[in-house]
Short mmCIF file of C-alpha atoms in Angstrom, two decimals:
data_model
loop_
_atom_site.label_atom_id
_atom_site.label_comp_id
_atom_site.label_asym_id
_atom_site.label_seq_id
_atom_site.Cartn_x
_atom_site.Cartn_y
_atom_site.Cartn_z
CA UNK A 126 -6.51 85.23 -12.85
CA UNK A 127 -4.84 82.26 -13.45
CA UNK A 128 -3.86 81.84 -9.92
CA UNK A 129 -7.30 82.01 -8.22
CA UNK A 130 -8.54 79.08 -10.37
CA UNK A 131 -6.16 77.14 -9.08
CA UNK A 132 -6.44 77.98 -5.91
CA UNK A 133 -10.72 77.59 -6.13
CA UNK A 134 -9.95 74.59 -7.90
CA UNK A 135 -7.46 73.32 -4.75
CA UNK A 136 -9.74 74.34 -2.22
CA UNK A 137 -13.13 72.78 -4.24
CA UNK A 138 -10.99 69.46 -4.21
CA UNK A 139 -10.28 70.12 -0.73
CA UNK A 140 -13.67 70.49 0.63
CA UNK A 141 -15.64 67.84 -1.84
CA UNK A 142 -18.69 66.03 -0.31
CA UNK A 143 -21.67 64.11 -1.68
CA UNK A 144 -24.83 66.09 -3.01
CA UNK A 145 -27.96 65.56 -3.95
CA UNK A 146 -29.37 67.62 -6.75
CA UNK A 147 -32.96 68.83 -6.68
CA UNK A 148 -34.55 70.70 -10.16
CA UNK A 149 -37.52 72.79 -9.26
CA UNK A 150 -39.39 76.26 -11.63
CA UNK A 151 -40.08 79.41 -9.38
CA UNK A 152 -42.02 82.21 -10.71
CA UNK A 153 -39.39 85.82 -10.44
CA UNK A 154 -41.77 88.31 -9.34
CA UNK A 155 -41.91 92.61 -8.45
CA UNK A 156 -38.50 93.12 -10.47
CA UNK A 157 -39.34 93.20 -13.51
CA UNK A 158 -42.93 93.31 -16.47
CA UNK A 159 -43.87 93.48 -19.80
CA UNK A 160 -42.43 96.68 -20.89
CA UNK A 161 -45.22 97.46 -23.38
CA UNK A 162 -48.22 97.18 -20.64
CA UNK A 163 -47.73 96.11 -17.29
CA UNK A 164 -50.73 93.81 -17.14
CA UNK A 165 -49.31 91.86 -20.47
CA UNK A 166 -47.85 88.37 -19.61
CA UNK A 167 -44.47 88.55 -19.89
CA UNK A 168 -42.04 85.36 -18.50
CA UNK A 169 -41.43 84.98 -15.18
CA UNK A 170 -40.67 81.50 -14.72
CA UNK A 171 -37.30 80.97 -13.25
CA UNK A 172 -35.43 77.59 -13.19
CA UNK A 173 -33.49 75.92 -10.05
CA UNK A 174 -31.26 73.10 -9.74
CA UNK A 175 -30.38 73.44 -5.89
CA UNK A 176 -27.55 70.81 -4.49
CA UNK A 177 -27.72 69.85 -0.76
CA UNK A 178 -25.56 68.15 1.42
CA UNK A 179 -26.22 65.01 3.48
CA UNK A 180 -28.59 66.72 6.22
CA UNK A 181 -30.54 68.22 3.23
CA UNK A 182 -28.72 71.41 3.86
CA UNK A 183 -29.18 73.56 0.60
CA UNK A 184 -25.61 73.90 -0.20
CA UNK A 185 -25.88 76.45 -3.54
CA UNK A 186 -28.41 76.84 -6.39
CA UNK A 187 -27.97 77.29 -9.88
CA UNK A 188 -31.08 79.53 -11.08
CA UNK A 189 -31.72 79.91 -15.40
CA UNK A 190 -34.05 83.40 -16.32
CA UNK A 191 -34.69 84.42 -19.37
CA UNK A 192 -35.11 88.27 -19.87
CA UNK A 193 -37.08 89.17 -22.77
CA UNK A 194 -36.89 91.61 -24.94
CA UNK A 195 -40.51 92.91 -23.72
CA UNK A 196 -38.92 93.26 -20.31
CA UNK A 197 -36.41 96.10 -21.59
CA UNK A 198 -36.72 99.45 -22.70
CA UNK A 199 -36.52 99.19 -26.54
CA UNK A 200 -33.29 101.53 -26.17
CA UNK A 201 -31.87 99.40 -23.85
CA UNK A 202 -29.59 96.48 -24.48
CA UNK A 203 -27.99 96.41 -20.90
CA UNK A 204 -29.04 94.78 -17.88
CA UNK A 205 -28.07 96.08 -14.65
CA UNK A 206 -26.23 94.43 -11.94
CA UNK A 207 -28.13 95.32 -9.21
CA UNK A 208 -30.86 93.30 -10.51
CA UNK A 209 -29.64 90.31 -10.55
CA UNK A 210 -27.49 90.85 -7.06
CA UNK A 211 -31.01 91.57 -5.11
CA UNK A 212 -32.75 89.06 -6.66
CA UNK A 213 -29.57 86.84 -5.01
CA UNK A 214 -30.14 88.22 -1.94
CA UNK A 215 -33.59 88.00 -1.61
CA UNK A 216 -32.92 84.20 -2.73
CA UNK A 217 -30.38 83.91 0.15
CA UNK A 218 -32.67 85.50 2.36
CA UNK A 219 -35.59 82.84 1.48
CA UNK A 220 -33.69 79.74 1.17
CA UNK A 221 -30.32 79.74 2.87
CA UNK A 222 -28.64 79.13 -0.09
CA UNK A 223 -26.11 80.81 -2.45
CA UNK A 224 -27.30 81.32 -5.67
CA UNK A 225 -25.52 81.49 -9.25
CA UNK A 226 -27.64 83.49 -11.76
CA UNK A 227 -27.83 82.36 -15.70
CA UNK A 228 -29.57 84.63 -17.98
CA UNK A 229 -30.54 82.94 -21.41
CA UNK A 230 -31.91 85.23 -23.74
CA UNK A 231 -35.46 84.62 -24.94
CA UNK A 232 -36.00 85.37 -28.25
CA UNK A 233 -33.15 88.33 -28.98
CA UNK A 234 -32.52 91.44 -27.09
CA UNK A 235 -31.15 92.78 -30.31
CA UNK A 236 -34.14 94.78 -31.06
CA UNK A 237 -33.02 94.96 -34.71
CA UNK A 238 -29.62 94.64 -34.55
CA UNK A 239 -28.64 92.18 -37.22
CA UNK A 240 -25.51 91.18 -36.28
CA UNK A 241 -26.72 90.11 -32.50
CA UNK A 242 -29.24 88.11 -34.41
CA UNK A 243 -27.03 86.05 -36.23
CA UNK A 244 -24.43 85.62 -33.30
CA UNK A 245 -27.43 83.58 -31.44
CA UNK A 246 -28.89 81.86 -33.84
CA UNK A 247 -24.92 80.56 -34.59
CA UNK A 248 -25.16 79.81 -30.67
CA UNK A 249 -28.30 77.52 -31.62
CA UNK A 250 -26.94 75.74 -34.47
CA UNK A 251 -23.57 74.79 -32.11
CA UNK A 252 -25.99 73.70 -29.48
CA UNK A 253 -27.91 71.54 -31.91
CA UNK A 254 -24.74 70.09 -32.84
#
């Protein structure tokens, strides 16, 4: 493991250029709803900081959704992986642009499990400082 850092870090330093950074919202629609009623609101908003190169080339995008704990099954604590690669294809696809998924948890996807609870609101009080 070790030895691919290096080695992305070597070949990042390698291949450095000058960026731009642009911030934009999106709405993330048809993968997921409100798991209670379909027609409920549920968030959808997805947020993009895209970096381009000189020509205005989109380069890669960093891209923050929040899942919800109305958008799982109240069972269900995991998220699957093929959601979040085809919603990075389909991104590809539409911009030309890798993409790097974050998913921040809105609310808690503990759905009653205490000690998940207290794990992010511990998160919170770090951020806060």
């Amino acid at each position: 493991m070790l030895d691919a850092v290096v080695k992305n870090t070597e070949f990042c330093l390698k291949n450095k250029m000058e960026t731009r950074a642009y911030y934009g919202t999106c709405e993330i629609n048809g993968y997921y709803c409100n798991r209670n009623e379909r027609a409920f609101p549920f968030n959808n908003k997805g947020h993009v900081l895209q970096f381009r190169d000189s020509s205005n080339y989109p380069l890669v995008s960093l891209i923050n959704i929040a899942c919800h704990p109305t958008v799982l099954a109240k069972d269900n604590l995991f998220i699957s992986s093929d959601y979040l690669g085809e919603l990075r294809e389909e991104y590809a696809r539409l911009t030309q642009a890798l993409a790097i998924i974050v998913m921040e948890n809105a609310e808690t996807l503990a759905h009653g499990l205490p000690e998940k609870v207290m794990i992010s609101k511990k998160l919170a009080e770090l951020e806060r400082g």
